[in-house]
Coordinates of C-alpha atoms and ligand atoms in Angstrom, one line a residue:
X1 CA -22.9 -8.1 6.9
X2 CA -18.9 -7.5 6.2
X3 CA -16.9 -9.2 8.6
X4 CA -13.8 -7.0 7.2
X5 CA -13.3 -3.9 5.7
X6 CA -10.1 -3.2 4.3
X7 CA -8.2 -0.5 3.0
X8 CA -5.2 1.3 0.6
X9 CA -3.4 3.5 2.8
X10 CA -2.0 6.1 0.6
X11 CA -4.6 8.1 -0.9
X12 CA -7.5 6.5 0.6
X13 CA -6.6 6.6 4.2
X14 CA -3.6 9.2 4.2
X15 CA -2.3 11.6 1.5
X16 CA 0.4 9.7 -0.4
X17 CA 3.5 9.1 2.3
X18 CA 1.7 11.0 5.1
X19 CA 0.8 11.0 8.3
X20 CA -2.9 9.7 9.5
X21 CA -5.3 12.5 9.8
X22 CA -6.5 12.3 13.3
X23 CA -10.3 12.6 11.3
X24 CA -9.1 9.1 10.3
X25 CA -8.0 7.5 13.6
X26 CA -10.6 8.3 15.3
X27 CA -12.8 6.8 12.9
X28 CA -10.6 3.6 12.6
X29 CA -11.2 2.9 16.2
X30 CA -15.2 3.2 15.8
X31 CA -15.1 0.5 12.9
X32 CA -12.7 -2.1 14.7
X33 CA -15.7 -1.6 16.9
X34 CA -17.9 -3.9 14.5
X35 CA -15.4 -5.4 12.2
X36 CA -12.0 -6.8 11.2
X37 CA -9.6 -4.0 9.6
X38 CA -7.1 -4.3 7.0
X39 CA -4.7 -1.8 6.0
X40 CA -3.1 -3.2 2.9
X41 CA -0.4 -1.1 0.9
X42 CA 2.8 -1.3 -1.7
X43 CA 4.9 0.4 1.2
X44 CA 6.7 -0.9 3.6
X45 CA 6.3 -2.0 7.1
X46 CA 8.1 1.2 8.8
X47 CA 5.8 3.4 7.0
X48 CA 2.8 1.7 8.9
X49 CA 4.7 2.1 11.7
X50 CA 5.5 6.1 10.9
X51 CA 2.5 7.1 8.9
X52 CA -0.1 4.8 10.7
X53 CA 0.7 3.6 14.0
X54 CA 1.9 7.0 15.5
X55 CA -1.2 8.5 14.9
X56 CA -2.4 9.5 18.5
X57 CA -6.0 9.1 18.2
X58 CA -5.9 5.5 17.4
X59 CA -6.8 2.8 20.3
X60 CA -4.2 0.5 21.2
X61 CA -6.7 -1.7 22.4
X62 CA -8.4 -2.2 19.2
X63 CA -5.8 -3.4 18.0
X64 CA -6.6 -7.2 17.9
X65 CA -8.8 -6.8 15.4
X66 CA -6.2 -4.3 12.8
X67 CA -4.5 -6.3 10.3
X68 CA -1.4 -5.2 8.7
X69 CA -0.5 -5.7 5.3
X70 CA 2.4 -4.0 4.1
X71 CA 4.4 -4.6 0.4
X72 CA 0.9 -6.1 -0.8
X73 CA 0.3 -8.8 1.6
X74 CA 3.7 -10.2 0.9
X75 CA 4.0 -9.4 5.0
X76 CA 1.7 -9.7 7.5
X77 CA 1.4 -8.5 11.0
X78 CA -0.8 -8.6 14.2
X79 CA -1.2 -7.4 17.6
X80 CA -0.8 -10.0 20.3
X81 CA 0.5 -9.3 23.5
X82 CA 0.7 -5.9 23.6
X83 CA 3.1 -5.5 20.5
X84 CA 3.0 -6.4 16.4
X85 CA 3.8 -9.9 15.5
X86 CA 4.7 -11.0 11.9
X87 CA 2.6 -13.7 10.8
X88 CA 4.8 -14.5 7.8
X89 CA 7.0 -12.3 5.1
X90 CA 7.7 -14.0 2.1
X91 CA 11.4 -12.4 0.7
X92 CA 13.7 -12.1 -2.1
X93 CA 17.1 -13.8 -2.1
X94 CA 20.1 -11.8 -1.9
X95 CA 20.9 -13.0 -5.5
X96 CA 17.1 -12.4 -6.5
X97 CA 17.5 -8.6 -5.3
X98 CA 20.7 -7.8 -6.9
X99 CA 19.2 -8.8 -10.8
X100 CA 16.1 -7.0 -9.9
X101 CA 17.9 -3.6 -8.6
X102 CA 20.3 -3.5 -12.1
X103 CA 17.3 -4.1 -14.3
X104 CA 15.7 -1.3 -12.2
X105 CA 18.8 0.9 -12.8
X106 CA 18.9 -0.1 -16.5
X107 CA 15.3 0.3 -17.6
X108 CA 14.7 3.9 -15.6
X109 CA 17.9 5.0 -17.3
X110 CA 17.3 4.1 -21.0
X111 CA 13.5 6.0 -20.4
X112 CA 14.9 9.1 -20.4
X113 CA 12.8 9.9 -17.0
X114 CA 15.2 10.4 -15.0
X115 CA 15.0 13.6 -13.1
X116 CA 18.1 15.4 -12.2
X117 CA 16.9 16.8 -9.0
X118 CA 15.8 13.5 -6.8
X119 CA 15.7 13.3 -3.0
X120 CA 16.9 10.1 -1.0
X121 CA 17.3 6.8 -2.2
X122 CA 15.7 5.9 -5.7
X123 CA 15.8 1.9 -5.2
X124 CA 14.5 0.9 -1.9
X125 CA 14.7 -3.1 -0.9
X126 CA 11.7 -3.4 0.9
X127 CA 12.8 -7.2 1.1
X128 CA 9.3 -9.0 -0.4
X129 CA 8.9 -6.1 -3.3
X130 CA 12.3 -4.0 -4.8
X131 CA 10.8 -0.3 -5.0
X132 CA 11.9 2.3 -8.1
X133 CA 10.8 5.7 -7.0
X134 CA 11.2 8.1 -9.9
X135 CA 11.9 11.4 -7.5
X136 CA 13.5 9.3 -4.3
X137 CA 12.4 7.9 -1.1
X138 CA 12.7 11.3 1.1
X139 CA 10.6 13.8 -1.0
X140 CA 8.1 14.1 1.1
X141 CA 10.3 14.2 3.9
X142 CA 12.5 16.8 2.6
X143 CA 9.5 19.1 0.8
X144 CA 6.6 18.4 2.3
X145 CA 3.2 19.5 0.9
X146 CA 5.5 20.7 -2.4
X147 CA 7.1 17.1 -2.6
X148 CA 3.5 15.8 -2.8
X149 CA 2.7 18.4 -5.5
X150 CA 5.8 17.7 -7.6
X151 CA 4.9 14.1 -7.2
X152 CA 1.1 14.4 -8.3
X153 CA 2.3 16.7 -11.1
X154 CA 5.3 14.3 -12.3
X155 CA 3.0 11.3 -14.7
X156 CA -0.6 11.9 -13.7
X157 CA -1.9 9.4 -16.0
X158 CA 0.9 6.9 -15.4
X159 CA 2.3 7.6 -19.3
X160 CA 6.0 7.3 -17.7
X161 CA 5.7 4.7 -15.4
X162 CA 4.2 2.5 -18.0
X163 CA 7.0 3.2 -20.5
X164 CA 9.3 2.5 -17.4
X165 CA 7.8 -0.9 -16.2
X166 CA 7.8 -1.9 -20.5
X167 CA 11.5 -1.2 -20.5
X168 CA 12.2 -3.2 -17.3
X169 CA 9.9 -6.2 -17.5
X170 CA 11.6 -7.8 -20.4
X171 CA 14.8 -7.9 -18.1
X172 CA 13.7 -9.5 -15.6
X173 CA 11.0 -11.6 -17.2
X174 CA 10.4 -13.8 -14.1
X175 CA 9.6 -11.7 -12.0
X176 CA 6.4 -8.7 -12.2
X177 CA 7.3 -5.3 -13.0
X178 CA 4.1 -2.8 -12.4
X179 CA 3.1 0.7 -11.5
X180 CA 2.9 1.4 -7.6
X181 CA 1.9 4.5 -6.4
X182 CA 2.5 8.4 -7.8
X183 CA 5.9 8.0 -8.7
X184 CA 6.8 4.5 -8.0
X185 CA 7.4 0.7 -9.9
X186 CA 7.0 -1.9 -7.9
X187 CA 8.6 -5.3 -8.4
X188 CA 7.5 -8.5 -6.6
X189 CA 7.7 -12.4 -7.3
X190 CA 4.7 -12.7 -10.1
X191 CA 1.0 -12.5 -8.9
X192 CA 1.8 -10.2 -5.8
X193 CA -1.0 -8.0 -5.8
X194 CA -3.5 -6.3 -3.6
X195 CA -5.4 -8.9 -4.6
X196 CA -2.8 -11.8 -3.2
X197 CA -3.0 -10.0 0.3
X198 CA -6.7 -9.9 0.2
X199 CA -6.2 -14.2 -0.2
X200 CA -3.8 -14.8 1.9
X201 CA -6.1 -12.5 4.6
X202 CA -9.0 -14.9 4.0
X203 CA -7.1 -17.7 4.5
X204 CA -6.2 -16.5 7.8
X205 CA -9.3 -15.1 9.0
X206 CA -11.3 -17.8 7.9
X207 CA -13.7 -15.9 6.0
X208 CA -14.9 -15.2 1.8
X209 CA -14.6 -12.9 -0.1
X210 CA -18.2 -11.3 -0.1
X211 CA -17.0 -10.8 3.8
X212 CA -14.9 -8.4 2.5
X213 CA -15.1 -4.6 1.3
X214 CA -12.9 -3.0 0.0
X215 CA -11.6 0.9 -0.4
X216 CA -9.1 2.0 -2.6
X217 CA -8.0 5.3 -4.8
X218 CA -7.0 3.3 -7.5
X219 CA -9.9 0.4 -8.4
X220 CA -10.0 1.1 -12.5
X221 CA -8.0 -1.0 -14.6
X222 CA -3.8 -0.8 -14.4
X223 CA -4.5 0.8 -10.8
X224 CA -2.6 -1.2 -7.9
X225 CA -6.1 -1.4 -6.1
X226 CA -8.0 -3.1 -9.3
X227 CA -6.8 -6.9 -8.5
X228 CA -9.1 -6.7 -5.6
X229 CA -12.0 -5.5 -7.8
X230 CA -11.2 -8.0 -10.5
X231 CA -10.6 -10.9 -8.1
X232 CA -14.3 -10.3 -7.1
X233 CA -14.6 -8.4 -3.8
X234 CA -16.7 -5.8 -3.4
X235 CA -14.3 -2.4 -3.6
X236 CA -15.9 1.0 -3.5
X237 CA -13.5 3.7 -5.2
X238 CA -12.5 6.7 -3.4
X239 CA -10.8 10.4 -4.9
X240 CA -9.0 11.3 -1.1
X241 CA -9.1 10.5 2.5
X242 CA -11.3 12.8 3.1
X243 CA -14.1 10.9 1.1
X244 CA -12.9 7.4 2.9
X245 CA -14.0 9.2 5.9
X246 CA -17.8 10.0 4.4
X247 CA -17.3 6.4 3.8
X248 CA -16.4 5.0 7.1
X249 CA -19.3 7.7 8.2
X250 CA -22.1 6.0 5.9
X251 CA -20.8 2.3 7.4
X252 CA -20.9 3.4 10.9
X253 CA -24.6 4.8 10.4
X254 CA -25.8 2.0 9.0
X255 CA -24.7 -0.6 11.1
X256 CA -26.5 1.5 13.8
Ligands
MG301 MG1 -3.6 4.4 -3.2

């Protein structure tokens, strides 16, 4: 049997930069019933702590077996004493940080892509991984379900973000430029993937990967889940959160 099942957040276990449906909370607490949870995602840790944690339905004292994994396993946090306890967060320097936010600036700009209208911040320092998103931080924030609409609607099949990340990487060629979620290009120190936080998890946990499954919106090749598929752990894909849910169902049920 798994010993851990772990998890995307946005788009598998929340829409994009959304709160957790309560469907989802109260499912969470039934598997950290049987197994070790993950929650592993590009964003940072505040949105675990506003998009995940604040979700009423989820048991506090569960919560020694929830794993955190924010900016792709770059950080790492538990629950120990009542509160969350980094484990380790591996950052940029200052000096790192400042070439990676001008080639940012420098590639988005010679794309063509940028969008007059844009809401919040566009380059976030999420200290372990510099974020690029097209539209801004805040669109969800500011729109709501719209923001989310404009956002699916902006490069469905990832034709911008590609041309974006080609225009950036050769800037900044040690470090890795890639696609992050809807509207976003992630950069990180080279070989930070999903697939990195999935390692450094097993390290920790003591266990292999065929302990492990994974579920993810975006397992098929140049998706920021398929480095867990192509490292070799079982991954089952998933369209929305409401199908992780049918998921979580069928696990429950057959553990039973
Ligand atoms: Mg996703």
């Amino acid at each position: 049997m798994k010993k851990l099942i772990a998890f995307d957040l946005d788009g598998t276990l929340a829409p994009s930069k959304s709160l957790l449906p309560n469907q989802i909370g109260l499912l969470l607490n039934q598997l950290l019933d049987h197994f070790q949870v993950c929650i592993i995602s590009g964003g940072k840790y505040d949105i675990f702590v506003e998009n995940v944690l604040t979700n009423k339905e989820l048991d506090k004292n569960k919560f020694k077996n929830l794993h955190l994994m924010p900016t792709c396993g770059t950080r790492y946090y538990v629950y120990e004493n009542n509160k969350w306890i980094k484990v380790y967060s591996e950052d940029f320097s200052k000096s790192e940080k400042k070439q990676i936010i001008e080639a940012l600036q420098k590639g988005f700009e010679e794309s063509g892509y940028k969008e007059i209208e844009t809401y919040g911040e566009l380059i976030e320092d999420r200290e372990s991984q510099i974020t690029l998103s097209t539209l801004g931080q805040d669109i969800i924030r500011l729109l709501g379900k719209k923001g989310l609409q404009i956002k699916e609607d902006w490069d469905p099949n990832d034709h911008k973000k590609r041309i974006i990340c080609d225009l950036v990487q050769p800037l900044i060629p040690e470090f890795e430029v890639k696609v992050g979620g809807l509207t976003s290009i992630d950069v990180t120190k080279p070989g930070i993937d999903k697939a990195y936080g999935m390692k450094k998890i097993m390290e920790h946990l003591n266990i292999k990967k065929e302990d492990i499954l994974f579920i993810g919106d975006h397992l098929q090749e140049g998706g920021n889940d398929y480095p867990v598929k192509a490292f070799g752990i079982d991954s089952l894909e998933i369209s929305s959160w409401q199908e992780t849910a049918v998921a979580i169902q069928t696990i429950l049920y057959i553990i039973k």
